Coordinates of C-alpha atoms in Angstrom, one line a residue:
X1198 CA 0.0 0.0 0.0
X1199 CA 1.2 3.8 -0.9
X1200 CA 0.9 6.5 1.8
X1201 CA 1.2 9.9 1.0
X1202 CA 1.8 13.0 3.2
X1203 CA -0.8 14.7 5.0
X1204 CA -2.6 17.1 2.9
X1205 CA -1.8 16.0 -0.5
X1206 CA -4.0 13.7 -3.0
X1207 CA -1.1 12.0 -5.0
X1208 CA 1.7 10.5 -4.9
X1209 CA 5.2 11.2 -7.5
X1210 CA 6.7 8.1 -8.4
X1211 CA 9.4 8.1 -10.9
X1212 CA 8.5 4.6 -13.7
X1213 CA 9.7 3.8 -16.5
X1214 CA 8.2 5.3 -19.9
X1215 CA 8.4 2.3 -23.0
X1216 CA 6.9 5.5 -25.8
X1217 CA 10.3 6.6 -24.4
X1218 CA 12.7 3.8 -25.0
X1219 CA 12.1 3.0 -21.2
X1220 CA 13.4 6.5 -19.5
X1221 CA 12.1 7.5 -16.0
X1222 CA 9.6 9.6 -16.0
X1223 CA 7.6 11.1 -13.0
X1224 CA 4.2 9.7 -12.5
X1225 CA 1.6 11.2 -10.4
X1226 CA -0.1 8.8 -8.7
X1227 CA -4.3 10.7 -7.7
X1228 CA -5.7 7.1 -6.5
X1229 CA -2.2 5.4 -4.6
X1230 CA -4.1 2.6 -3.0
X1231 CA -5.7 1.8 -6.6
X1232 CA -2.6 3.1 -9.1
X1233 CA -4.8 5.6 -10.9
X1234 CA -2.5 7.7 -12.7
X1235 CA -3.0 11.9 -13.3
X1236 CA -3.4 11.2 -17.3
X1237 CA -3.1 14.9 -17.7
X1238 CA 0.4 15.1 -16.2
X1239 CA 1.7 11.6 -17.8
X1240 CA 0.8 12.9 -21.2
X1241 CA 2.5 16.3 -20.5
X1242 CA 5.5 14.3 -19.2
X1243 CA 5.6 12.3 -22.5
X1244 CA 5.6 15.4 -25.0
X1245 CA 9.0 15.3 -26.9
X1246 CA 9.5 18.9 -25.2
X1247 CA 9.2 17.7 -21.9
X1248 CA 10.7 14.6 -22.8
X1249 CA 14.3 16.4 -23.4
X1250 CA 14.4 18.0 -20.1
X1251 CA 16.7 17.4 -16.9
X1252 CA 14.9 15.4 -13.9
X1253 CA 15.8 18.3 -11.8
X1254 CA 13.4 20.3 -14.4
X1255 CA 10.5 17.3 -14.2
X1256 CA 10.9 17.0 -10.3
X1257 CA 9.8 20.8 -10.1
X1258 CA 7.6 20.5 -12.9
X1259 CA 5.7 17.5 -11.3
X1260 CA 5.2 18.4 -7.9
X1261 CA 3.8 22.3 -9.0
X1262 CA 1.2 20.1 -11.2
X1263 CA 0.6 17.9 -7.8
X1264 CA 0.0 20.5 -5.7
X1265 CA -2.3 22.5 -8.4
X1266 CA -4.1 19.5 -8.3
X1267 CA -4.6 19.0 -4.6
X1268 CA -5.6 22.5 -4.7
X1269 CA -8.5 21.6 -7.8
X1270 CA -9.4 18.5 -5.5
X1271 CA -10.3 20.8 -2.2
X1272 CA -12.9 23.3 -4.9
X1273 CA -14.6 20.2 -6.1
X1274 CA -12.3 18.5 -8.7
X1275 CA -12.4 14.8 -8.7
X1276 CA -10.0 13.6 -11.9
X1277 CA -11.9 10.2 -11.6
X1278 CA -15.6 12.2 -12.3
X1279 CA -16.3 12.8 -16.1
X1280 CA -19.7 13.0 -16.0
X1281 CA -21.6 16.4 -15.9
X1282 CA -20.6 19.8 -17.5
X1283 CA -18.9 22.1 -14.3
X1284 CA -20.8 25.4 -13.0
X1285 CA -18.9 28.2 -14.1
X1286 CA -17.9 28.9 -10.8
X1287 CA -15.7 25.8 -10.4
X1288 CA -13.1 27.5 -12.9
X1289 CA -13.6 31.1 -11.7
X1290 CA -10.6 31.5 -9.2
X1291 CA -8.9 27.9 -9.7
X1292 CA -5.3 29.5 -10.8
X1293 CA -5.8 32.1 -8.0
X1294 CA -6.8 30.4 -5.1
X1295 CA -3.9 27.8 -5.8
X1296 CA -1.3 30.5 -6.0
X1297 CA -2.4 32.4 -2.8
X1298 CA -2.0 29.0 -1.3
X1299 CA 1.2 28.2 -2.7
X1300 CA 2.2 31.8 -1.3
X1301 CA 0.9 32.3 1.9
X1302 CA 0.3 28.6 3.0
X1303 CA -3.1 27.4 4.6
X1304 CA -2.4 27.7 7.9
X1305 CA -4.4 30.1 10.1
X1306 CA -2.9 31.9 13.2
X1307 CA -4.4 29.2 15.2
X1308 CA -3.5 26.4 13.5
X1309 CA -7.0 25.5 11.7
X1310 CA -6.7 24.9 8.2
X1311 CA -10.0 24.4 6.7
X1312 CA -8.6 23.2 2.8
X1313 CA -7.0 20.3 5.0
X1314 CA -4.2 21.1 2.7
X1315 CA -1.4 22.0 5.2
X1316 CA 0.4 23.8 3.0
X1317 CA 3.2 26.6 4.6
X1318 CA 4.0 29.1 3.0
X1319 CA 7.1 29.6 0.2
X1320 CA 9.2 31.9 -1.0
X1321 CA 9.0 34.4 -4.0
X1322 CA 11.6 32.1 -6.0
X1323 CA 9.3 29.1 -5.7
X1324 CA 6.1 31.1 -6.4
X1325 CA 7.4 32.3 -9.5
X1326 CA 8.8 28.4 -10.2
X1327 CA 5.2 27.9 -9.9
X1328 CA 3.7 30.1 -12.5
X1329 CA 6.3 28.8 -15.1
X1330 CA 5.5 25.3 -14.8
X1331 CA 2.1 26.0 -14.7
X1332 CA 1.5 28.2 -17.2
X1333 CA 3.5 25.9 -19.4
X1334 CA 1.5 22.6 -18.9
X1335 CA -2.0 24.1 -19.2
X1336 CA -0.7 26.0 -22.5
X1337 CA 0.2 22.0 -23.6
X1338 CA -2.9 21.0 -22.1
X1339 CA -5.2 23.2 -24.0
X1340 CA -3.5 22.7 -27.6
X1341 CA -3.8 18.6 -26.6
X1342 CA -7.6 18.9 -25.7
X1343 CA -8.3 20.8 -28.9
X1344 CA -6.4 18.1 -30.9
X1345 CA -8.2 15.1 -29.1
X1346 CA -11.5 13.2 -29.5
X1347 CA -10.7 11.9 -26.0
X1348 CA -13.3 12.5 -23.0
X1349 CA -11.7 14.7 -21.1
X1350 CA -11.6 14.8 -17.3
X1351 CA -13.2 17.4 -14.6
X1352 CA -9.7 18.1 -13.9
X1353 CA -8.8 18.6 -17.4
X1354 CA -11.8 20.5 -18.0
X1355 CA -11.6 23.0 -15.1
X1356 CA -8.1 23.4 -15.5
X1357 CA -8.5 25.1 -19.2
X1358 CA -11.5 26.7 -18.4
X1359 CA -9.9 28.5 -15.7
X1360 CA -6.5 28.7 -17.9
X1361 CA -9.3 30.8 -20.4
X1362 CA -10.3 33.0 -17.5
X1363 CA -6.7 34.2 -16.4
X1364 CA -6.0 35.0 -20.1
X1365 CA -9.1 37.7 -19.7
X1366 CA -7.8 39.1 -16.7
X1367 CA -5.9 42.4 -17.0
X1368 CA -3.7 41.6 -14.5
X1369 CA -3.6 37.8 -14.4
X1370 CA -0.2 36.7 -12.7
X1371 CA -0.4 33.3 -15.2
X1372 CA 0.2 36.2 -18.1
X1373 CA 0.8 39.7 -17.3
X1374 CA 2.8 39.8 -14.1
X1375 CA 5.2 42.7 -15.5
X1376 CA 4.2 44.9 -18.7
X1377 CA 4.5 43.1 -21.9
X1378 CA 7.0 46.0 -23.4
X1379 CA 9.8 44.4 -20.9
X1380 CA 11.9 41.9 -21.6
X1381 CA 12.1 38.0 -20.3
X1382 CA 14.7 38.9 -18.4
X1383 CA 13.3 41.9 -16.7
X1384 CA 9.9 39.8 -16.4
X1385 CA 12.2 36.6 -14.6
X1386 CA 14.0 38.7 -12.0
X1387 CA 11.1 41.3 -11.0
X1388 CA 9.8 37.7 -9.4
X1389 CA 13.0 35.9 -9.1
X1390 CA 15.8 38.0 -8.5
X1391 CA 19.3 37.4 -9.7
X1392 CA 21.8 37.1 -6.9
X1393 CA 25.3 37.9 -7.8
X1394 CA 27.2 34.6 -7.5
X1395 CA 30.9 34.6 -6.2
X1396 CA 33.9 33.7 -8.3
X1397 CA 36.5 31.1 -6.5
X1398 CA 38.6 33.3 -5.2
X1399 CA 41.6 33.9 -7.8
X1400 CA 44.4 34.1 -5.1
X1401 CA 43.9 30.8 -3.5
X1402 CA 44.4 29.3 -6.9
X1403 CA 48.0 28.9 -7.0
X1404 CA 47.8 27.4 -3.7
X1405 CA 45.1 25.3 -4.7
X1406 CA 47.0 23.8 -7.3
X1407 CA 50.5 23.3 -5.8
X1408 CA 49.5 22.0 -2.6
X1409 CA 46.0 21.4 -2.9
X1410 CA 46.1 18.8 -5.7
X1411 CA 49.3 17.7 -4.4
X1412 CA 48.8 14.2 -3.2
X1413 CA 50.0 13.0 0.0
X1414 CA 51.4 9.9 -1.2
X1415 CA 52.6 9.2 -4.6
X1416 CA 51.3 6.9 -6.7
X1417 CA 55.0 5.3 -7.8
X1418 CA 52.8 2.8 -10.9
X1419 CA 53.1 6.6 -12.4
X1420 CA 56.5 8.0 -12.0
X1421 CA 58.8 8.0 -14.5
X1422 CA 62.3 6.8 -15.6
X1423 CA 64.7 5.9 -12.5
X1424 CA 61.5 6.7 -10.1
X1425 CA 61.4 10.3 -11.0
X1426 CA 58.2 12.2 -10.1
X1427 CA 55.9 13.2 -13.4
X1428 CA 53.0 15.2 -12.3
X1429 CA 50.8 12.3 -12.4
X1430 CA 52.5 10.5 -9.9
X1431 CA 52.7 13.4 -7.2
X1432 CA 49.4 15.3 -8.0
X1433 CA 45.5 14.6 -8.2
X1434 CA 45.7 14.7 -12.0
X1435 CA 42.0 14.1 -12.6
X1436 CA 41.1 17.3 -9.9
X1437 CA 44.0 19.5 -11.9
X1438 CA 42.6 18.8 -15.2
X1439 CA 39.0 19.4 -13.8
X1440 CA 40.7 23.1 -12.0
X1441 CA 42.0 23.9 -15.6
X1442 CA 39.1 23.3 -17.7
X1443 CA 36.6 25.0 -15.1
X1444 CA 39.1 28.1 -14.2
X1445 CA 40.7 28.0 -17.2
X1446 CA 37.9 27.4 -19.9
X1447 CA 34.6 28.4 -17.6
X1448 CA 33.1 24.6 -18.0
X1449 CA 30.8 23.5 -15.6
X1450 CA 31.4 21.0 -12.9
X1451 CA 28.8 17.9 -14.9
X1452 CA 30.7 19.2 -18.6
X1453 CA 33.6 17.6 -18.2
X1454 CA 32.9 14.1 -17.7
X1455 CA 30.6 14.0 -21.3
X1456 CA 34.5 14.8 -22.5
X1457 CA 35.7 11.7 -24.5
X1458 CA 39.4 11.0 -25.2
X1459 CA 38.9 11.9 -28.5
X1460 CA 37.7 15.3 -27.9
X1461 CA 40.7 16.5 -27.1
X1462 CA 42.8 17.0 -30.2
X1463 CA 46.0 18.7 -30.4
X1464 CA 44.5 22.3 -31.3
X1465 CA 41.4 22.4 -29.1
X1466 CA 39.1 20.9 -26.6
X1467 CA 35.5 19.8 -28.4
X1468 CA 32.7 20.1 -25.9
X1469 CA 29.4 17.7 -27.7
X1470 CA 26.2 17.8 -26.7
X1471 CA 25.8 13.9 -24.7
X1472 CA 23.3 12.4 -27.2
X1473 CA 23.1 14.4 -30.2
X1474 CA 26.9 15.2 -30.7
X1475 CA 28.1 13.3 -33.5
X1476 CA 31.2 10.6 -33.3
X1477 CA 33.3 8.9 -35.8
X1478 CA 32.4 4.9 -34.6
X1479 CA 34.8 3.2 -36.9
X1480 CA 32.5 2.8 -39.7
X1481 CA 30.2 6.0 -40.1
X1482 CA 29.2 9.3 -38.0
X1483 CA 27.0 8.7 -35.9
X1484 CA 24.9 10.3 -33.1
X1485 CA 26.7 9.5 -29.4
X1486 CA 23.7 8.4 -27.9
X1487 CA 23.1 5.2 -30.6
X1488 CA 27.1 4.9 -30.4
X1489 CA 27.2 4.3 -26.6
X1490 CA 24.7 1.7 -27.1
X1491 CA 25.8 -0.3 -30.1
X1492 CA 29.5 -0.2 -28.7
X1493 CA 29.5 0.0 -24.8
X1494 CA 25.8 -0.8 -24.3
X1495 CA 25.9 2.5 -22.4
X1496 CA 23.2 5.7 -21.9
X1497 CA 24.7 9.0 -22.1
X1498 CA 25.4 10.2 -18.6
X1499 CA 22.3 12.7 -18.6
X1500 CA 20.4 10.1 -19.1
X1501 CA 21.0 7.9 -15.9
X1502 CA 20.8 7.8 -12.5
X1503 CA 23.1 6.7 -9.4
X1504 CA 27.0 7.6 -9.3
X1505 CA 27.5 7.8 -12.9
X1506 CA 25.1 10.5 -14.0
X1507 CA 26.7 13.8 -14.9
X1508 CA 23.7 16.9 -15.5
X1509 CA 23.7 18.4 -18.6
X1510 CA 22.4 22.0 -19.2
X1511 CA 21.6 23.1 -23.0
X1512 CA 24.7 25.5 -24.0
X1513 CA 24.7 27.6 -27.6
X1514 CA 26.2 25.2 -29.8
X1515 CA 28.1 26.8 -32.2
X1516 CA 29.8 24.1 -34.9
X1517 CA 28.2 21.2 -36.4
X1518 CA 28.8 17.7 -35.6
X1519 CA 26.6 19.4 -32.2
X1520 CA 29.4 21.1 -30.6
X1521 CA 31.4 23.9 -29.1
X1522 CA 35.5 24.6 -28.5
X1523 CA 36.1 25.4 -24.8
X1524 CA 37.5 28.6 -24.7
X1525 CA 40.6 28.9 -22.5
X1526 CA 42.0 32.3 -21.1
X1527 CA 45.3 33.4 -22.1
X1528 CA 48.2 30.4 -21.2
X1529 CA 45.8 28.2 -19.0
X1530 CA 45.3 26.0 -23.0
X1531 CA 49.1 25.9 -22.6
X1532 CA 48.9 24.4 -19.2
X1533 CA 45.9 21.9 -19.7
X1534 CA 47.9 20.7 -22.5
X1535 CA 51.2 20.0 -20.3
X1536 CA 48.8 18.1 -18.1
X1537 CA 47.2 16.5 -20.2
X1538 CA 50.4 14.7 -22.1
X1539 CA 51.6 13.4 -18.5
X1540 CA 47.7 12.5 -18.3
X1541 CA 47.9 10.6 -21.3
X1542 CA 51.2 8.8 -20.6
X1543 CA 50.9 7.7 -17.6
X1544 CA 46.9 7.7 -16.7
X1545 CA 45.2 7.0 -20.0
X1546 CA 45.1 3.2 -20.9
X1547 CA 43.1 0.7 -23.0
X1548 CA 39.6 0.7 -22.2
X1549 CA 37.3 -1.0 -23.5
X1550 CA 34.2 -0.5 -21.6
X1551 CA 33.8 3.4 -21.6
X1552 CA 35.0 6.1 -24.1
X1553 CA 35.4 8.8 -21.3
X1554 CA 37.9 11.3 -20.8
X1555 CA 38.4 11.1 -16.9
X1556 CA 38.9 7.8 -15.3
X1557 CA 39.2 6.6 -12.0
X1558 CA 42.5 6.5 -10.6
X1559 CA 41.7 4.5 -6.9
X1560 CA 42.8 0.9 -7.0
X1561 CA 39.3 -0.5 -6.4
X1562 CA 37.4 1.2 -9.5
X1563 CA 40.3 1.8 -11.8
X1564 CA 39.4 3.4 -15.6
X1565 CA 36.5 3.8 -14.8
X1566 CA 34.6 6.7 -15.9
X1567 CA 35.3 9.1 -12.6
X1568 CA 32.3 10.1 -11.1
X1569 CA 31.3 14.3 -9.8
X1570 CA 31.0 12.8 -6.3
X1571 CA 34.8 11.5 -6.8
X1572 CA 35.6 15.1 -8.1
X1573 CA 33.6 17.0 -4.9
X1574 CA 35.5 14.6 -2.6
X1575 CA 38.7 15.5 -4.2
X1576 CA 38.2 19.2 -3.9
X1577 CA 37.2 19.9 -0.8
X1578 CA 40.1 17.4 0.8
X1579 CA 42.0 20.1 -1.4
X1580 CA 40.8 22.8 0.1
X1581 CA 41.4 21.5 3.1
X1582 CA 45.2 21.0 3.0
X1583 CA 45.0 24.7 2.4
X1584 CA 43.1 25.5 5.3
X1585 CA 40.3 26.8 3.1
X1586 CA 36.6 26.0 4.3
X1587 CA 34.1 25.1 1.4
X1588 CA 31.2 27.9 1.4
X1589 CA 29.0 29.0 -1.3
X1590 CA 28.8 32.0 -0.2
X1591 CA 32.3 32.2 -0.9
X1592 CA 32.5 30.9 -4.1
X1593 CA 35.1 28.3 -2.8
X1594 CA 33.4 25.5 -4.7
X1595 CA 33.8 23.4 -7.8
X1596 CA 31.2 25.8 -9.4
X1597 CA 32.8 28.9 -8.2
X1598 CA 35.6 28.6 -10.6
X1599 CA 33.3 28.9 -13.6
X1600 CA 32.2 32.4 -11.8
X1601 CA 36.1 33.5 -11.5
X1602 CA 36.5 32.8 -15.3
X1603 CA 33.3 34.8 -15.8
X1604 CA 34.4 37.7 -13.9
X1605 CA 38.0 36.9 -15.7
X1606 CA 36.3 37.6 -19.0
X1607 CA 34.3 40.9 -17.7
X1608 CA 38.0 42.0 -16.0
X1609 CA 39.8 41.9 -19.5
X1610 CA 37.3 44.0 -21.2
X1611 CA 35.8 41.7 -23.4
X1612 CA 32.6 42.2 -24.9
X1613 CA 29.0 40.6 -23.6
X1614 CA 28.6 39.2 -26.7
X1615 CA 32.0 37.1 -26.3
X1616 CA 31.2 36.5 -22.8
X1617 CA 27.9 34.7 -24.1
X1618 CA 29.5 32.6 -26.5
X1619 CA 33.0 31.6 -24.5
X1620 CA 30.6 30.5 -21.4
X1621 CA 28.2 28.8 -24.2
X1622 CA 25.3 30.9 -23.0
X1623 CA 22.1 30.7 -25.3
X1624 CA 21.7 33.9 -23.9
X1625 CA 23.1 37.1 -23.3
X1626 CA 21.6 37.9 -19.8
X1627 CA 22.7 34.5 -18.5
X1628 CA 25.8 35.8 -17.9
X1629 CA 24.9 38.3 -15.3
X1630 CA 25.1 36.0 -12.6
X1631 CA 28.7 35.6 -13.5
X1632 CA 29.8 38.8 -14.3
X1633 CA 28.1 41.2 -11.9
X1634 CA 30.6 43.0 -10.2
X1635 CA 31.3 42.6 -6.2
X1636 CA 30.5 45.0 -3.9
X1637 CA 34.2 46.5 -3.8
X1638 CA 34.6 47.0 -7.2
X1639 CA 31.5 49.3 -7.2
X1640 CA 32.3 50.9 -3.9
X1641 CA 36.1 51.6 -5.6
X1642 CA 34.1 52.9 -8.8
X1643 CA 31.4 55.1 -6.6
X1644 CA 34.9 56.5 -5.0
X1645 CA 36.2 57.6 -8.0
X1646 CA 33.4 59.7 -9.0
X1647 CA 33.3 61.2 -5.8
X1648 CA 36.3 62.0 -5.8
X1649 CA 36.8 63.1 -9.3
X1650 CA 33.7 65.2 -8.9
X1651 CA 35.8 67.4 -5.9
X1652 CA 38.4 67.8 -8.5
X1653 CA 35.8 69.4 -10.9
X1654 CA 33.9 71.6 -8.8
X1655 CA 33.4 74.3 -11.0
X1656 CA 30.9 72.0 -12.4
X1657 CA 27.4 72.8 -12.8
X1658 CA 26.9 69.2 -11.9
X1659 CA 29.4 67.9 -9.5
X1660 CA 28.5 65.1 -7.9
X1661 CA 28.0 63.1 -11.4
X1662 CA 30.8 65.0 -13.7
X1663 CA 33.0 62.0 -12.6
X1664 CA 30.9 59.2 -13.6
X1665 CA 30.8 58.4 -17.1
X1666 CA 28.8 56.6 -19.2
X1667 CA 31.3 53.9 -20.5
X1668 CA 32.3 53.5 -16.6
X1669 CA 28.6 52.6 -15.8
X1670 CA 28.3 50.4 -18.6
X1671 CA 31.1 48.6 -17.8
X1672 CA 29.9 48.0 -14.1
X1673 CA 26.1 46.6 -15.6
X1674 CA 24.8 49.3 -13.6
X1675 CA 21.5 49.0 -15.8
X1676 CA 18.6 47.1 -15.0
X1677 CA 18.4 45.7 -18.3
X1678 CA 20.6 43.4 -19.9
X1679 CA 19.6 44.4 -23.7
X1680 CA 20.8 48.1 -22.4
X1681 CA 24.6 45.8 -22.6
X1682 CA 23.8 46.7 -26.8
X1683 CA 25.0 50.3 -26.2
X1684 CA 28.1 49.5 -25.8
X1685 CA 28.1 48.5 -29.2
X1686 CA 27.7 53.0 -29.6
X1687 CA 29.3 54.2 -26.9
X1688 CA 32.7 52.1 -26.9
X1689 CA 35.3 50.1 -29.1
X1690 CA 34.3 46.3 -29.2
X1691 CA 37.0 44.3 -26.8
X1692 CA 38.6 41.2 -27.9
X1693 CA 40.9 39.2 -25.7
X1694 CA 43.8 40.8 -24.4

C-alpha cells in the first residue's frame, strides 16, 4: 500500500516510460491505494519537449502540477468524475486560489486549516517556479484537448477553463505579471531576482593547485624513468585537469565528464552535446547516444541515475557535428595541454568499456569513468590541505571557478557578446550572474566619482561630472541586460587581451 503525506491527493513516483525507450519519468499517482494515474500530467510528461528536459526540471515540474491538483481537489475536482458539465464557478478562481495558497500557505494563526491542505507558505523564487511550470503545462494541455477526441476529465476540463479565465484578466499573474513591453529577463527577476554569485577566489588558486592537488602519497605505478616524479604521480591529476578546464575554460562542474578521449585533439578541446553530438564509430558518424549503445551498451550520462550520471544543461552550440570549442583564457590552454600529455602517458590506458575522458584512478574502480562525487571529494580534501573552508557564499566551490573565469572575461574588457558565447550561454543575460561585479569593485568605482567630482567643482553638476557613461556600462549598472547593446555606440568592441 502507498501513503502519502498529509494534505496531499497524490503520490510522484518516478516509472519507466516504453513511448520513451524505457526513461524515467515522474508519474503522479491521484488514487495510490488503486494506481490511478494523473493522465493529464503523464501525457505532458511524455511530449518530446518535456521529454528532453533534466529530472531536476521534471521533479519541479511535477510536484507544482501535484499541488495545483490538490488545490483543484479541495474546490470540487475529482479527476476520476467525467460526468456532468462544471458550473462556471468551479473554474472562476482555480489559478488564483492555488497560488495564494502556494504563497501564503493554509495555515491560520491558530492552526486551523480548513482546505485540509497543510500547506506553509514559500518563498517568491518558488512562487514564480510555480507560474512557469504552470502556465506551461496548461498551455500544452489546452493545444492537446483541442487536438483530441478523448473525454476529457473534470480536472482537465476545469483546468482550461480557468487557464481561459486568467487569459481575460488584466492583470492575471499566469500572463501579465510585468508589462509586456519588458523583456524575459526583466519579467524573470522582477519575481525571481538574480543574486550575484561569487567567483572562487583567484588568489587561492596557486595554492590550490600546488598544494591542494598535491597528493600526500605518490602513486609510484606513475613515475617515471629511475622513479622520478611526473605530475601524475605526485598530483590529483584528474582534480588538476578538472581546476583547468573550469578556471581556465569556464566549463561546468557535470561538462567535463561527457568529455571523451577523442575530444581533445592537439589544437582544441570539443565540448558535444551527450546524445546528439556526433562521433566517428569506426564505420560512419553517428549520433553519441546510438554509439554508446551499439558499442558499450551504455546511456549517455544525462540520461542515468546513481554515481554515474553527470547533469547536462543546453549550451549555444556553435559548430556542427553538435558542438562547441572550450574557450581557454590566455596560457591556462598551454597548461591543460602540459597536463594532459603526463595525463595521457601515464593515466590513459586501453579501455574497452567506456569512451570517457576522466577515469578513476583508486585501486578499487580503476578506468573507470570518474564520477562528480569522486571530483567534490577531491576538492574539498584540497581545500582543506590549504586550510580553506568550502562555502558558497564564498564561491570556494567546484562551481565557483566557472564564476572567477566569468568575472576573468568581464575583467579583461571583453565584450558581452564574447562572454555569451566563451561561457556557451544561449543567452546574453545568463551571464549576469557571472559577471556582476562585487561589492568593492563598485564601492572603488562610486569612489572615483566622488572623488573626481571634488576635482571638478566648477561644475554645474558635481557630484555626477565623474561618472561616465562607459564607466557605468562597464559595471552593468543598468537594470536591463539588452541596455549591454549600447556599448556597441558608446565604446570600441574588446577582444581578448
Amino acid at each position: 500500500m502507498h501513503h502519502r503525506r498529509r494534505g496531499t491527493y497524490h503520490l510522484i513516483r518516478w516509472l519507466p516510460e516504453p513511448s520513451l525507450a524505457g526513461r524515467r519519468i515522474p508519474v503522479l499517482l491521484v488514487e495510490p491505494d488503486h494506481g490511478t494515474i494523473l493522465y493529464e500530467a503523464w501525457w505532458y510528461f511524455t511530449c518530446r519537449e518535456t521529454a528532453t528536459k533534466s529530472d531536476s526540471w521534471k521533479i519541479v515540474a511535477a510536484r507544482t502540477i501535484g499541488r495545483f491538483y490538490d488545490s483543484c481537489r479541495v474546490e470540487g475536482l475529482a479527476d476520476k468524475i467525467l460526468g456532468n458539465e462544471l458550473p462556471p464557478t468551479y473554474a472562476e478562481n482555480l489559478i488564483q486560489k492555488y497560488l495564494t495558497r502556494l504563497q501564503f500557505g493554509t495555515l491560520e494563526a491558530d492552526g486551523h486549516d480548513p482546505t485540509g491542505l497543510n500547506w506553509n507558505p514559500t518563498s517568491e523564487k518558488d512562487v514564480y517556479n510555480a507560474i512557469y511550470h504552470l502556465r506551461r503545462f496548461l498551455l500544452k494541455l489546452d493545444d492537446h484537448m483541442g487536438n483530441t477526441s478523448c473525454a476529457a476529465t473534470r480536472f482537465a476540463r476545469g483546468a482550461v477553463n480557468a487557464l481561459a479565465i486568467e487569459r481575460r484578466r488584466a492583470k492575471s499573474p499566469l500572463f501579465n505579471s510585468q508589462p509586456k513591453t519588458q523583456s524575459v529577463w526583466t519579467a524573470a527577476t522582477a519575481a525571481h531576482p538574480i543574486i550575484r554569485a561569487r567567483g572562487f577566489p583567484l588568489q587561492l588558486l596557486p595554492r590550490l593547485i600546488s598544494t591542494g592537488c598535491r597528493r600526500n602519497h605518490p602513486i609510484m605505478e606513475f613515475r617515471g624513468p629511475n622513479g622520478a616524479p611526473t605530475t601524475a604521480s605526485d598530483f590529483n591529476i584528474n582534480l588538476l585537469m578538472a581546476v583547468l578546464l573550469m578556471a581556465g575554460g569556464g566549463l561546468r562542474t557535470s561538462e567535463i565528464f561527457h568529455i571523451y578521449v577523442d575530444d581533445v585533439s592537439p589544437t582544441e578541446v570539443r565540448l558535444y552535446h551527450p546524445s546528439e553530438g556526433q562521433v566517428y564509430d569506426g564505420h560512419r558518424v553517428v549520433r553519441r547516444d546510438i554509439y554508446l549503445q551499439r558499442v558499450f551498451g551504455l546511456k549517455p550520462r544525462h540520461l542515468i541515475r546513481g554515481q554515474q550520471k553527470a547533469g547536462w544543461k543546453n549550451i549555444e552550440i556553435t559548430e556542427s557535428g553538435n558542438w562547441s570549442p572550450v574557450y581557454f583564457l590566455p596560457g591556462w590552454q598551454q597548461w591543460f595541454y602540459e597536463v594532459f600529455r603526463a595525463y595521457r602517458q601515464y593515466v590513459m590506458k586501453d579501455r574497452t568499456h567506456h569512451p570517457y575522458l576522466f577515469v578513476s584512478t583508486d585501486a578499487a574502480s580503476a578506468c573507470d569513468p570518474w564520477t562528480i562525487g569522486a571530483l567534490r571529494k577531491a576538492f574539498e580534501k584540497a581545500l582543506n590541505k590549504i586550510g580553506v573552508e568550502q562555502r558558497h557564499s564564498d564561491g570556494t566551490t567546484p562551481h565557483g571557478m566557472r564564476h572567477a573565469y566569468g568575472q576573468a572575461l568581464v575583467n579583461a574588457g571583453v565584450h558581452p557578446i564574447l562572454i555569451k558565447t566563451c561561457m556557451h550561454h544561449c543567452d546574453l543575460d545568463s551571464q549576469l550572474v557571472y559577471t556582476r561585479p562585487d561589492p568593492g569593485k563598485v564601492n572603488k568605482q562610486l569612489q572615483e566619482a566622488y572623488a573626481a567630482s571634488f576635482a571638478e567643482a566648477s561644475s554645474s553638476r558635481p557630484y555626477a561630472s565623474g561618472i561616465t557613461t562607459e564607466s557605468i556600462l562597464d559595471y552593468n549598472f543598468t537594470a536591463d541586460p539588452l541596455g549591454m547593446f549600447r556599448q556597441l555606440e558608446l565604446e570600441p568592441q574588446h577582444g581578448f587581451r
